[in-house]
mmCIF file with all atom_site columns, C-alpha atoms in Angstrom:
data_model
loop_
_atom_site.group_PDB
_atom_site.id
_atom_site.type_symbol
_atom_site.label_atom_id
_atom_site.label_alt_id
_atom_site.label_comp_id
_atom_site.label_asym_id
_atom_site.label_entity_id
_atom_site.label_seq_id
_atom_site.pdbx_PDB_ins_code
_atom_site.Cartn_x
_atom_site.Cartn_y
_atom_site.Cartn_z
_atom_site.occupancy
_atom_site.B_iso_or_equiv
_atom_site.pdbx_formal_charge
_atom_site.auth_seq_id
_atom_site.auth_comp_id
_atom_site.auth_asym_id
_atom_site.auth_atom_id
_atom_site.pdbx_PDB_model_num
ATOM 1   C CA . GLN A 1 1   ? 5.689   0.021   -2.759 1.00 0.00 ? 1275 GLN A CA 1
ATOM 2   C CA . GLN A 1 2   ? 6.335   0.351   1.036  1.00 0.00 ? 1276 GLN A CA 1
ATOM 3   C CA . GLN A 1 3   ? 6.138   -3.186  1.941  1.00 0.00 ? 1277 GLN A CA 1
ATOM 4   C CA . VAL A 1 4   ? 8.997   -5.549  3.220  1.00 0.00 ? 1278 VAL A CA 1
ATOM 5   C CA . LYS A 1 5   ? 8.285   -9.156  2.288  1.00 0.00 ? 1279 LYS A CA 1
ATOM 6   C CA . GLN A 1 6   ? 9.506   -11.660 4.438  1.00 0.00 ? 1280 GLN A CA 1
ATOM 7   C CA . SER A 1 7   ? 9.873   -15.519 4.069  1.00 0.00 ? 1281 SER A CA 1
ATOM 8   C CA . PRO A 1 8   ? 9.652   -18.275 5.082  1.00 0.00 ? 1282 PRO A CA 1
ATOM 9   C CA . GLN A 1 9   ? 6.749   -17.914 7.659  1.00 0.00 ? 1283 GLN A CA 1
ATOM 10  C CA . SER A 1 10  ? 8.009   -20.703 9.739  1.00 0.00 ? 1284 SER A CA 1
ATOM 11  C CA . LEU A 1 11  ? 11.220  -22.612 9.904  1.00 0.00 ? 1285 LEU A CA 1
ATOM 12  C CA . ILE A 1 12  ? 12.443  -25.756 11.759 1.00 0.00 ? 1286 ILE A CA 1
ATOM 13  C CA . VAL A 1 13  ? 16.252  -26.609 12.052 1.00 0.00 ? 1287 VAL A CA 1
ATOM 14  C CA . GLN A 1 14  ? 18.243  -28.809 14.168 1.00 0.00 ? 1288 GLN A CA 1
ATOM 15  C CA . LYS A 1 15  ? 20.663  -27.380 16.701 1.00 0.00 ? 1289 LYS A CA 1
ATOM 16  C CA . GLY A 1 16  ? 23.953  -26.271 15.019 1.00 0.00 ? 1290 GLY A CA 1
ATOM 17  C CA . GLY A 1 17  ? 22.231  -25.850 11.722 1.00 0.00 ? 1291 GLY A CA 1
ATOM 18  C CA . ILE A 1 18  ? 22.190  -22.271 9.793  1.00 0.00 ? 1292 ILE A CA 1
ATOM 19  C CA . PRO A 1 19  ? 18.767  -20.990 9.567  1.00 0.00 ? 1293 PRO A CA 1
ATOM 20  C CA . ILE A 1 20  ? 18.320  -18.391 6.815  1.00 0.00 ? 1294 ILE A CA 1
ATOM 21  C CA . ILE A 1 21  ? 15.414  -15.758 6.835  1.00 0.00 ? 1295 ILE A CA 1
ATOM 22  C CA . ASN A 1 22  ? 14.874  -13.727 3.726  1.00 0.00 ? 1296 ASN A CA 1
ATOM 23  C CA . CYS A 1 23  ? 13.272  -10.060 2.986  1.00 0.00 ? 1297 CYS A CA 1
ATOM 24  C CA . ALA A 1 24  ? 12.896  -8.286  -0.051 1.00 0.00 ? 1298 ALA A CA 1
ATOM 25  C CA . TYR A 1 25  ? 11.680  -4.750  -0.637 1.00 0.00 ? 1299 TYR A CA 1
ATOM 26  C CA . GLU A 1 26  ? 10.746  -2.512  -3.792 1.00 0.00 ? 1300 GLU A CA 1
ATOM 27  C CA . ASN A 1 27  ? 11.325  0.784   -2.831 1.00 0.00 ? 1301 ASN A CA 1
ATOM 28  C CA . THR A 1 28  ? 14.941  2.280   -2.908 1.00 0.00 ? 1302 THR A CA 1
ATOM 29  C CA . ALA A 1 29  ? 13.980  4.950   -0.644 1.00 0.00 ? 1303 ALA A CA 1
ATOM 30  C CA . PHE A 1 30  ? 14.397  2.449   2.278  1.00 0.00 ? 1304 PHE A CA 1
ATOM 31  C CA . ASP A 1 31  ? 17.983  3.390   4.132  1.00 0.00 ? 1305 ASP A CA 1
ATOM 32  C CA . TYR A 1 32  ? 18.079  1.252   7.087  1.00 0.00 ? 1306 TYR A CA 1
ATOM 33  C CA . PHE A 1 33  ? 17.012  -2.278  7.795  1.00 0.00 ? 1307 PHE A CA 1
ATOM 34  C CA . PRO A 1 34  ? 16.728  -3.547  11.454 1.00 0.00 ? 1308 PRO A CA 1
ATOM 35  C CA . TRP A 1 35  ? 15.881  -7.061  12.572 1.00 0.00 ? 1309 TRP A CA 1
ATOM 36  C CA . TYR A 1 36  ? 13.777  -7.707  15.700 1.00 0.00 ? 1310 TYR A CA 1
ATOM 37  C CA . GLN A 1 37  ? 13.791  -10.710 17.828 1.00 0.00 ? 1311 GLN A CA 1
ATOM 38  C CA . GLN A 1 38  ? 10.505  -11.654 19.672 1.00 0.00 ? 1312 GLN A CA 1
ATOM 39  C CA . PHE A 1 39  ? 10.415  -14.692 22.449 1.00 0.00 ? 1313 PHE A CA 1
ATOM 40  C CA . PRO A 1 40  ? 6.976   -16.007 23.028 1.00 0.00 ? 1314 PRO A CA 1
ATOM 41  C CA . GLY A 1 41  ? 4.903   -13.816 25.296 1.00 0.00 ? 1315 GLY A CA 1
ATOM 42  C CA . LYS A 1 42  ? 7.446   -10.975 25.072 1.00 0.00 ? 1316 LYS A CA 1
ATOM 43  C CA . GLY A 1 43  ? 7.983   -7.797  23.080 1.00 0.00 ? 1317 GLY A CA 1
ATOM 44  C CA . PRO A 1 44  ? 10.289  -7.710  20.223 1.00 0.00 ? 1318 PRO A CA 1
ATOM 45  C CA . ALA A 1 45  ? 13.775  -6.262  20.710 1.00 0.00 ? 1319 ALA A CA 1
ATOM 46  C CA . LEU A 1 46  ? 16.170  -4.790  18.264 1.00 0.00 ? 1320 LEU A CA 1
ATOM 47  C CA . LEU A 1 47  ? 18.632  -7.777  17.220 1.00 0.00 ? 1321 LEU A CA 1
ATOM 48  C CA . ILE A 1 48  ? 21.042  -6.242  14.538 1.00 0.00 ? 1322 ILE A CA 1
ATOM 49  C CA . ALA A 1 49  ? 20.659  -3.769  11.630 1.00 0.00 ? 1323 ALA A CA 1
ATOM 50  C CA . ILE A 1 50  ? 22.322  -2.838  8.313  1.00 0.00 ? 1324 ILE A CA 1
ATOM 51  C CA . ARG A 1 51  ? 22.421  -0.106  6.006  1.00 0.00 ? 1325 ARG A CA 1
ATOM 52  C CA . PRO A 1 52  ? 22.217  -0.605  1.996  1.00 0.00 ? 1326 PRO A CA 1
ATOM 53  C CA . ASP A 1 53  ? 25.636  0.544   1.280  1.00 0.00 ? 1327 ASP A CA 1
ATOM 54  C CA . VAL A 1 54  ? 27.055  -2.501  3.468  1.00 0.00 ? 1328 VAL A CA 1
ATOM 55  C CA . SER A 1 55  ? 27.007  -5.958  2.073  1.00 0.00 ? 1329 SER A CA 1
ATOM 56  C CA . GLU A 1 56  ? 27.433  -7.836  5.191  1.00 0.00 ? 1330 GLU A CA 1
ATOM 57  C CA . LYS A 1 57  ? 27.180  -7.243  9.058  1.00 0.00 ? 1331 LYS A CA 1
ATOM 58  C CA . LYS A 1 58  ? 28.084  -9.672  11.654 1.00 0.00 ? 1332 LYS A CA 1
ATOM 59  C CA . GLU A 1 59  ? 27.271  -9.559  15.485 1.00 0.00 ? 1333 GLU A CA 1
ATOM 60  C CA . GLY A 1 60  ? 28.066  -12.684 17.224 1.00 0.00 ? 1334 GLY A CA 1
ATOM 61  C CA . ARG A 1 61  ? 26.306  -15.620 15.668 1.00 0.00 ? 1335 ARG A CA 1
ATOM 62  C CA . PHE A 1 62  ? 23.979  -13.274 13.623 1.00 0.00 ? 1336 PHE A CA 1
ATOM 63  C CA . THR A 1 63  ? 24.917  -12.003 10.259 1.00 0.00 ? 1337 THR A CA 1
ATOM 64  C CA . ILE A 1 64  ? 23.075  -9.981  7.704  1.00 0.00 ? 1338 ILE A CA 1
ATOM 65  C CA . SER A 1 65  ? 23.786  -10.328 4.246  1.00 0.00 ? 1339 SER A CA 1
ATOM 66  C CA . PHE A 1 66  ? 22.602  -7.453  1.772  1.00 0.00 ? 1340 PHE A CA 1
ATOM 67  C CA . ASN A 1 67  ? 22.331  -7.464  -1.974 1.00 0.00 ? 1341 ASN A CA 1
ATOM 68  C CA . LYS A 1 68  ? 21.363  -3.876  -3.059 1.00 0.00 ? 1342 LYS A CA 1
ATOM 69  C CA . SER A 1 69  ? 21.048  -4.776  -6.642 1.00 0.00 ? 1343 SER A CA 1
ATOM 70  C CA . ALA A 1 70  ? 18.547  -7.406  -6.032 1.00 0.00 ? 1344 ALA A CA 1
ATOM 71  C CA . LYS A 1 71  ? 16.703  -5.521  -3.171 1.00 0.00 ? 1345 LYS A CA 1
ATOM 72  C CA . GLN A 1 72  ? 16.895  -8.433  -1.015 1.00 0.00 ? 1346 GLN A CA 1
ATOM 73  C CA . PHE A 1 73  ? 18.544  -9.008  2.590  1.00 0.00 ? 1347 PHE A CA 1
ATOM 74  C CA . SER A 1 74  ? 18.884  -12.096 4.699  1.00 0.00 ? 1348 SER A CA 1
ATOM 75  C CA . LEU A 1 75  ? 19.671  -13.137 8.264  1.00 0.00 ? 1349 LEU A CA 1
ATOM 76  C CA . HIS A 1 76  ? 21.705  -16.084 9.126  1.00 0.00 ? 1350 HIS A CA 1
ATOM 77  C CA . ILE A 1 77  ? 22.150  -17.627 12.639 1.00 0.00 ? 1351 ILE A CA 1
ATOM 78  C CA . MET A 1 78  ? 25.499  -19.632 12.872 1.00 0.00 ? 1352 MET A CA 1
ATOM 79  C CA . ASP A 1 79  ? 25.702  -22.465 15.030 1.00 0.00 ? 1353 ASP A CA 1
ATOM 80  C CA . SER A 1 80  ? 21.859  -22.065 16.047 1.00 0.00 ? 1354 SER A CA 1
ATOM 81  C CA . GLN A 1 81  ? 20.548  -23.156 19.610 1.00 0.00 ? 1355 GLN A CA 1
ATOM 82  C CA . PRO A 1 82  ? 17.296  -23.917 21.046 1.00 0.00 ? 1356 PRO A CA 1
ATOM 83  C CA . GLY A 1 83  ? 17.520  -20.601 22.909 1.00 0.00 ? 1357 GLY A CA 1
ATOM 84  C CA . ASP A 1 84  ? 17.298  -19.149 19.300 1.00 0.00 ? 1358 ASP A CA 1
ATOM 85  C CA . SER A 1 85  ? 13.881  -20.114 18.937 1.00 0.00 ? 1359 SER A CA 1
ATOM 86  C CA . ALA A 1 86  ? 11.803  -16.995 18.377 1.00 0.00 ? 1360 ALA A CA 1
ATOM 87  C CA . THR A 1 87  ? 9.905   -14.902 15.897 1.00 0.00 ? 1361 THR A CA 1
ATOM 88  C CA . TYR A 1 88  ? 12.168  -12.780 13.755 1.00 0.00 ? 1362 TYR A CA 1
ATOM 89  C CA . PHE A 1 89  ? 10.826  -9.644  12.132 1.00 0.00 ? 1363 PHE A CA 1
ATOM 90  C CA . CYS A 1 90  ? 12.933  -7.733  9.232  1.00 0.00 ? 1364 CYS A CA 1
ATOM 91  C CA . ALA A 1 91  ? 12.031  -4.078  8.834  1.00 0.00 ? 1365 ALA A CA 1
ATOM 92  C CA . GLY A 1 92  ? 12.698  -1.119  6.589  1.00 0.00 ? 1366 GLY A CA 1
ATOM 93  C CA . HIS A 1 93  ? 12.944  2.773   7.500  1.00 0.00 ? 1367 HIS A CA 1
ATOM 94  C CA . LEU A 1 94  ? 12.103  4.898   4.728  1.00 0.00 ? 1368 LEU A CA 1
ATOM 95  C CA . ASN A 1 95  ? 13.916  8.060   4.417  1.00 0.00 ? 1369 ASN A CA 1
ATOM 96  C CA . SER A 1 96  ? 11.002  10.196  3.635  1.00 0.00 ? 1370 SER A CA 1
ATOM 97  C CA . GLY A 1 97  ? 10.153  11.852  6.969  1.00 0.00 ? 1371 GLY A CA 1
ATOM 98  C CA . ASN A 1 98  ? 6.447   10.770  7.894  1.00 0.00 ? 1372 ASN A CA 1
ATOM 99  C CA . THR A 1 99  ? 6.424   7.057   7.226  1.00 0.00 ? 1373 THR A CA 1
ATOM 100 C CA . PRO A 1 100 ? 6.595   4.674   10.203 1.00 0.00 ? 1374 PRO A CA 1
ATOM 101 C CA . LEU A 1 101 ? 8.814   1.558   10.290 1.00 0.00 ? 1375 LEU A CA 1
ATOM 102 C CA . VAL A 1 102 ? 7.593   -0.988  7.895  1.00 0.00 ? 1376 VAL A CA 1
ATOM 103 C CA . PHE A 1 103 ? 7.749   -4.504  9.395  1.00 0.00 ? 1377 PHE A CA 1
ATOM 104 C CA . GLY A 1 104 ? 7.774   -7.863  7.618  1.00 0.00 ? 1378 GLY A CA 1
ATOM 105 C CA . LYS A 1 105 ? 5.341   -10.412 8.504  1.00 0.00 ? 1379 LYS A CA 1
ATOM 106 C CA . GLY A 1 106 ? 7.751   -12.363 10.598 1.00 0.00 ? 1380 GLY A CA 1
ATOM 107 C CA . THR A 1 107 ? 9.432   -15.814 10.767 1.00 0.00 ? 1381 THR A CA 1
ATOM 108 C CA . ARG A 1 108 ? 8.673   -18.275 13.557 1.00 0.00 ? 1382 ARG A CA 1
ATOM 109 C CA . LEU A 1 109 ? 12.022  -20.204 14.124 1.00 0.00 ? 1383 LEU A CA 1
ATOM 110 C CA . SER A 1 110 ? 12.245  -23.436 16.090 1.00 0.00 ? 1384 SER A CA 1
ATOM 111 C CA . VAL A 1 111 ? 15.664  -24.751 16.750 1.00 0.00 ? 1385 VAL A CA 1
ATOM 112 C CA . ILE A 1 112 ? 15.380  -28.522 17.805 1.00 0.00 ? 1386 ILE A CA 1
ATOM 113 C CA . ALA A 1 113 ? 17.948  -30.310 19.819 1.00 0.00 ? 1387 ALA A CA 1
ATOM 114 C CA . ASP B 2 1   ? 14.691  0.123   35.573 1.00 0.00 ? 1472 ASP B CA 1
ATOM 115 C CA . GLY B 2 2   ? 14.303  2.019   32.336 1.00 0.00 ? 1473 GLY B CA 1
ATOM 116 C CA . GLY B 2 3   ? 11.886  0.897   29.997 1.00 0.00 ? 1474 GLY B CA 1
ATOM 117 C CA . ILE B 2 4   ? 8.242   0.430   28.939 1.00 0.00 ? 1475 ILE B CA 1
ATOM 118 C CA . THR B 2 5   ? 5.701   -0.672  31.051 1.00 0.00 ? 1476 THR B CA 1
ATOM 119 C CA . GLN B 2 6   ? 2.322   -2.379  29.652 1.00 0.00 ? 1477 GLN B CA 1
ATOM 120 C CA . SER B 2 7   ? -0.708  -3.281  31.921 1.00 0.00 ? 1478 SER B CA 1
ATOM 121 C CA . PRO B 2 8   ? -2.524  -5.153  32.466 1.00 0.00 ? 1479 PRO B CA 1
ATOM 122 C CA . LYS B 2 9   ? -0.675  -8.226  31.045 1.00 0.00 ? 1480 LYS B CA 1
ATOM 123 C CA . TYR B 2 10  ? -4.128  -9.910  30.421 1.00 0.00 ? 1481 TYR B CA 1
ATOM 124 C CA . LEU B 2 11  ? -7.377  -8.300  29.753 1.00 0.00 ? 1482 LEU B CA 1
ATOM 125 C CA . PHE B 2 12  ? -10.899 -9.397  29.050 1.00 0.00 ? 1483 PHE B CA 1
ATOM 126 C CA . ARG B 2 13  ? -13.572 -7.526  27.336 1.00 0.00 ? 1484 ARG B CA 1
ATOM 127 C CA . LYS B 2 14  ? -17.129 -8.053  27.458 1.00 0.00 ? 1485 LYS B CA 1
ATOM 128 C CA . GLU B 2 15  ? -19.540 -7.321  24.407 1.00 0.00 ? 1486 GLU B CA 1
ATOM 129 C CA . GLY B 2 16  ? -20.232 -3.537  23.902 1.00 0.00 ? 1487 GLY B CA 1
ATOM 130 C CA . GLN B 2 17  ? -17.512 -2.692  26.535 1.00 0.00 ? 1488 GLN B CA 1
ATOM 131 C CA . ASN B 2 18  ? -14.684 -0.082  25.849 1.00 0.00 ? 1489 ASN B CA 1
ATOM 132 C CA . VAL B 2 19  ? -11.366 -1.203  27.415 1.00 0.00 ? 1490 VAL B CA 1
ATOM 133 C CA . THR B 2 20  ? -8.072  0.840   27.975 1.00 0.00 ? 1491 THR B CA 1
ATOM 134 C CA . LEU B 2 21  ? -4.533  -0.499  27.863 1.00 0.00 ? 1492 LEU B CA 1
ATOM 135 C CA . SER B 2 22  ? -1.825  1.061   29.590 1.00 0.00 ? 1493 SER B CA 1
ATOM 136 C CA . CYS B 2 23  ? 1.552   2.035   28.391 1.00 0.00 ? 1494 CYS B CA 1
ATOM 137 C CA . GLU B 2 24  ? 4.228   4.169   30.463 1.00 0.00 ? 1495 GLU B CA 1
ATOM 138 C CA . GLN B 2 25  ? 7.804   4.853   29.422 1.00 0.00 ? 1496 GLN B CA 1
ATOM 139 C CA . ASN B 2 26  ? 10.470  6.143   31.538 1.00 0.00 ? 1497 ASN B CA 1
ATOM 140 C CA . LEU B 2 27  ? 12.892  6.437   28.882 1.00 0.00 ? 1498 LEU B CA 1
ATOM 141 C CA . ASN B 2 28  ? 12.463  10.129  28.083 1.00 0.00 ? 1499 ASN B CA 1
ATOM 142 C CA . HIS B 2 29  ? 11.170  9.287   24.650 1.00 0.00 ? 1500 HIS B CA 1
ATOM 143 C CA . ASP B 2 30  ? 9.477   11.557  22.387 1.00 0.00 ? 1501 ASP B CA 1
ATOM 144 C CA . ALA B 2 31  ? 7.762   8.948   20.113 1.00 0.00 ? 1502 ALA B CA 1
ATOM 145 C CA . MET B 2 32  ? 5.485   6.276   21.125 1.00 0.00 ? 1503 MET B CA 1
ATOM 146 C CA . TYR B 2 33  ? 3.565   3.449   19.033 1.00 0.00 ? 1504 TYR B CA 1
ATOM 147 C CA . TRP B 2 34  ? 0.696   1.078   19.345 1.00 0.00 ? 1505 TRP B CA 1
ATOM 148 C CA . TYR B 2 35  ? 0.882   -2.321  17.518 1.00 0.00 ? 1506 TYR B CA 1
ATOM 149 C CA . ARG B 2 36  ? -1.545  -5.280  16.931 1.00 0.00 ? 1507 ARG B CA 1
ATOM 150 C CA . GLN B 2 37  ? -0.190  -8.658  16.746 1.00 0.00 ? 1508 GLN B CA 1
ATOM 151 C CA . ASP B 2 38  ? -2.166  -11.763 15.279 1.00 0.00 ? 1509 ASP B CA 1
ATOM 152 C CA . PRO B 2 39  ? -0.728  -15.103 14.063 1.00 0.00 ? 1510 PRO B CA 1
ATOM 153 C CA . GLY B 2 40  ? 0.898   -14.809 10.858 1.00 0.00 ? 1511 GLY B CA 1
ATOM 154 C CA . GLN B 2 41  ? -0.073  -11.167 10.537 1.00 0.00 ? 1512 GLN B CA 1
ATOM 155 C CA . GLY B 2 42  ? 3.193   -9.702  11.999 1.00 0.00 ? 1513 GLY B CA 1
ATOM 156 C CA . LEU B 2 43  ? 3.287   -6.328  13.606 1.00 0.00 ? 1514 LEU B CA 1
ATOM 157 C CA . ARG B 2 44  ? 0.318   -3.953  12.381 1.00 0.00 ? 1515 ARG B CA 1
ATOM 158 C CA . LEU B 2 45  ? 0.484   -0.257  13.272 1.00 0.00 ? 1516 LEU B CA 1
ATOM 159 C CA . ILE B 2 46  ? -2.503  1.015   15.022 1.00 0.00 ? 1517 ILE B CA 1
ATOM 160 C CA . TYR B 2 47  ? -1.607  4.551   16.198 1.00 0.00 ? 1518 TYR B CA 1
ATOM 161 C CA . TYR B 2 48  ? 1.563   6.666   16.655 1.00 0.00 ? 1519 TYR B CA 1
ATOM 162 C CA . SER B 2 49  ? 2.639   9.722   18.493 1.00 0.00 ? 1520 SER B CA 1
ATOM 163 C CA . GLN B 2 50  ? 5.713   11.538  17.235 1.00 0.00 ? 1521 GLN B CA 1
ATOM 164 C CA . ILE B 2 51  ? 5.611   13.857  20.295 1.00 0.00 ? 1522 ILE B CA 1
ATOM 165 C CA . VAL B 2 52  ? 3.368   14.915  23.278 1.00 0.00 ? 1523 VAL B CA 1
ATOM 166 C CA . ASN B 2 53  ? -0.149  16.228  22.218 1.00 0.00 ? 1524 ASN B CA 1
ATOM 167 C CA . ASP B 2 54  ? 0.124   14.707  18.919 1.00 0.00 ? 1525 ASP B CA 1
ATOM 168 C CA . PHE B 2 55  ? -0.768  11.361  17.289 1.00 0.00 ? 1526 PHE B CA 1
ATOM 169 C CA . GLN B 2 56  ? -1.412  9.838   13.902 1.00 0.00 ? 1527 GLN B CA 1
ATOM 170 C CA . LYS B 2 57  ? -3.633  6.832   12.624 1.00 0.00 ? 1528 LYS B CA 1
ATOM 171 C CA . GLY B 2 58  ? -1.626  3.893   11.550 1.00 0.00 ? 1529 GLY B CA 1
ATOM 172 C CA . ASP B 2 59  ? -2.758  1.168   9.241  1.00 0.00 ? 1530 ASP B CA 1
ATOM 173 C CA . ILE B 2 60  ? -5.564  -0.259  11.432 1.00 0.00 ? 1531 ILE B CA 1
ATOM 174 C CA . ALA B 2 61  ? -6.892  2.601   13.547 1.00 0.00 ? 1532 ALA B CA 1
ATOM 175 C CA . GLU B 2 62  ? -10.521 1.934   13.095 1.00 0.00 ? 1533 GLU B CA 1
ATOM 176 C CA . GLY B 2 63  ? -12.156 0.994   16.347 1.00 0.00 ? 1534 GLY B CA 1
ATOM 177 C CA . TYR B 2 64  ? -9.162  2.325   18.538 1.00 0.00 ? 1535 TYR B CA 1
ATOM 178 C CA . SER B 2 65  ? -8.677  5.522   20.130 1.00 0.00 ? 1536 SER B CA 1
ATOM 179 C CA . VAL B 2 66  ? -5.495  7.065   22.019 1.00 0.00 ? 1537 VAL B CA 1
ATOM 180 C CA . SER B 2 67  ? -4.352  10.154  23.852 1.00 0.00 ? 1538 SER B CA 1
ATOM 181 C CA . ARG B 2 68  ? -0.755  11.636  24.408 1.00 0.00 ? 1539 ARG B CA 1
ATOM 182 C CA . GLU B 2 69  ? -1.102  14.028  27.072 1.00 0.00 ? 1540 GLU B CA 1
ATOM 183 C CA . LYS B 2 70  ? 2.008   13.257  28.846 1.00 0.00 ? 1541 LYS B CA 1
ATOM 184 C CA . LYS B 2 71  ? 5.207   12.522  27.363 1.00 0.00 ? 1542 LYS B CA 1
ATOM 185 C CA . GLU B 2 72  ? 5.446   9.087   29.323 1.00 0.00 ? 1543 GLU B CA 1
ATOM 186 C CA . SER B 2 73  ? 2.176   7.903   28.730 1.00 0.00 ? 1544 SER B CA 1
ATOM 187 C CA . PHE B 2 74  ? 0.198   6.708   25.565 1.00 0.00 ? 1545 PHE B CA 1
ATOM 188 C CA . PRO B 2 75  ? -2.983  4.856   26.518 1.00 0.00 ? 1546 PRO B CA 1
ATOM 189 C CA . LEU B 2 76  ? -4.989  2.756   23.849 1.00 0.00 ? 1547 LEU B CA 1
ATOM 190 C CA . THR B 2 77  ? -8.693  2.272   24.149 1.00 0.00 ? 1548 THR B CA 1
ATOM 191 C CA . VAL B 2 78  ? -10.275 -0.402  22.239 1.00 0.00 ? 1549 VAL B CA 1
ATOM 192 C CA . THR B 2 79  ? -13.666 0.660   21.799 1.00 0.00 ? 1550 THR B CA 1
ATOM 193 C CA . SER B 2 80  ? -16.912 -1.382  21.004 1.00 0.00 ? 1551 SER B CA 1
ATOM 194 C CA . ALA B 2 81  ? -16.676 -0.584  17.474 1.00 0.00 ? 1552 ALA B CA 1
ATOM 195 C CA . GLN B 2 82  ? -13.590 -2.977  17.348 1.00 0.00 ? 1553 GLN B CA 1
ATOM 196 C CA . LYS B 2 83  ? -15.588 -6.032  16.431 1.00 0.00 ? 1554 LYS B CA 1
ATOM 197 C CA . ASN B 2 84  ? -12.444 -8.458  16.479 1.00 0.00 ? 1555 ASN B CA 1
ATOM 198 C CA . PRO B 2 85  ? -10.420 -7.189  19.388 1.00 0.00 ? 1556 PRO B CA 1
ATOM 199 C CA . THR B 2 86  ? -8.757  -10.502 20.569 1.00 0.00 ? 1557 THR B CA 1
ATOM 200 C CA . ALA B 2 87  ? -5.088  -10.041 19.848 1.00 0.00 ? 1558 ALA B CA 1
ATOM 201 C CA . PHE B 2 88  ? -1.664  -9.433  21.496 1.00 0.00 ? 1559 PHE B CA 1
ATOM 202 C CA . TYR B 2 89  ? -1.208  -5.537  21.640 1.00 0.00 ? 1560 TYR B CA 1
ATOM 203 C CA . LEU B 2 90  ? 2.460   -4.101  21.907 1.00 0.00 ? 1561 LEU B CA 1
ATOM 204 C CA . CYS B 2 91  ? 3.295   -0.625  22.919 1.00 0.00 ? 1562 CYS B CA 1
ATOM 205 C CA . ALA B 2 92  ? 6.868   0.793   21.775 1.00 0.00 ? 1563 ALA B CA 1
ATOM 206 C CA . SER B 2 93  ? 8.843   3.931   21.875 1.00 0.00 ? 1564 SER B CA 1
ATOM 207 C CA . SER B 2 94  ? 11.773  5.411   20.254 1.00 0.00 ? 1565 SER B CA 1
ATOM 208 C CA . ASP B 2 95  ? 14.031  8.235   21.435 1.00 0.00 ? 1566 ASP B CA 1
ATOM 209 C CA . SER B 2 96  ? 12.503  10.672  18.494 1.00 0.00 ? 1567 SER B CA 1
ATOM 210 C CA . TRP B 2 97  ? 10.625  10.380  15.526 1.00 0.00 ? 1568 TRP B CA 1
ATOM 211 C CA . LEU B 2 98  ? 13.617  10.401  13.513 1.00 0.00 ? 1569 LEU B CA 1
ATOM 212 C CA . ALA B 2 99  ? 14.979  7.608   15.348 1.00 0.00 ? 1570 ALA B CA 1
ATOM 213 C CA . LYS B 2 100 ? 11.854  5.433   14.644 1.00 0.00 ? 1571 LYS B CA 1
ATOM 214 C CA . ASN B 2 101 ? 14.257  2.504   13.261 1.00 0.00 ? 1572 ASN B CA 1
ATOM 215 C CA . ILE B 2 102 ? 15.154  1.684   17.039 1.00 0.00 ? 1573 ILE B CA 1
ATOM 216 C CA . GLN B 2 103 ? 11.949  0.713   18.953 1.00 0.00 ? 1574 GLN B CA 1
ATOM 217 C CA . TYR B 2 104 ? 11.843  -0.350  22.463 1.00 0.00 ? 1575 TYR B CA 1
ATOM 218 C CA . PHE B 2 105 ? 8.875   -2.665  23.199 1.00 0.00 ? 1576 PHE B CA 1
ATOM 219 C CA . GLY B 2 106 ? 6.822   -3.505  26.061 1.00 0.00 ? 1577 GLY B CA 1
ATOM 220 C CA . ALA B 2 107 ? 5.843   -7.061  27.304 1.00 0.00 ? 1578 ALA B CA 1
ATOM 221 C CA . GLY B 2 108 ? 2.541   -6.530  25.631 1.00 0.00 ? 1579 GLY B CA 1
ATOM 222 C CA . THR B 2 109 ? -1.159  -6.938  26.931 1.00 0.00 ? 1580 THR B CA 1
ATOM 223 C CA . ARG B 2 110 ? -3.182  -10.062 25.623 1.00 0.00 ? 1581 ARG B CA 1
ATOM 224 C CA . LEU B 2 111 ? -6.701  -9.110  25.012 1.00 0.00 ? 1582 LEU B CA 1
ATOM 225 C CA . SER B 2 112 ? -9.418  -11.548 24.852 1.00 0.00 ? 1583 SER B CA 1
ATOM 226 C CA . VAL B 2 113 ? -13.504 -11.443 24.498 1.00 0.00 ? 1584 VAL B CA 1
ATOM 227 C CA . LEU B 2 114 ? -15.665 -12.859 27.000 1.00 0.00 ? 1585 LEU B CA 1
#
């Protein structure tokens, strides 16, 4: 299965809250999981990424938690701000040569003041 | 400024018309990609090119065509065979096919049908 399943589709949190976006996969050949952030009317941009041999990665207020045995990973945004309102995509990179990057369907996050 | 330039920002297509979306990059990247974005559908891959003079169909190539005659350019043509072309189109590039996990995106072209 070459899919990355992402949930929820949309999420609303209050400023200062910790939104959590979840992704799951089946294929153990995925070897790298980037997250992309897309602001309205713009193209996505790489936000943070993790390999499956690492359980957690932090960059500023963004943290990825990875559960290899459950084949699940999640993005947490600490102290969320209205400026974090965007669509977030998780993705999976397969280590087989000819398969393109596999994207989840995205989560639309709104942080309200 | 290094990056990916997509033009036009907005495009309108008449019934039966072919339209071409431009994508130019000055990052010296080998690989380039076209995605279609619809609400709730995420990013769906239309075509990709691992290297100049090569391209492959993605998941939803029907009704689209591409060329990759120059390293920096990867235009996408939406043909009249594409019956539902209204969407946001994104072009991306990566340093190489092996580095496809790190893609740089343009600002997109929004295509509407008149």
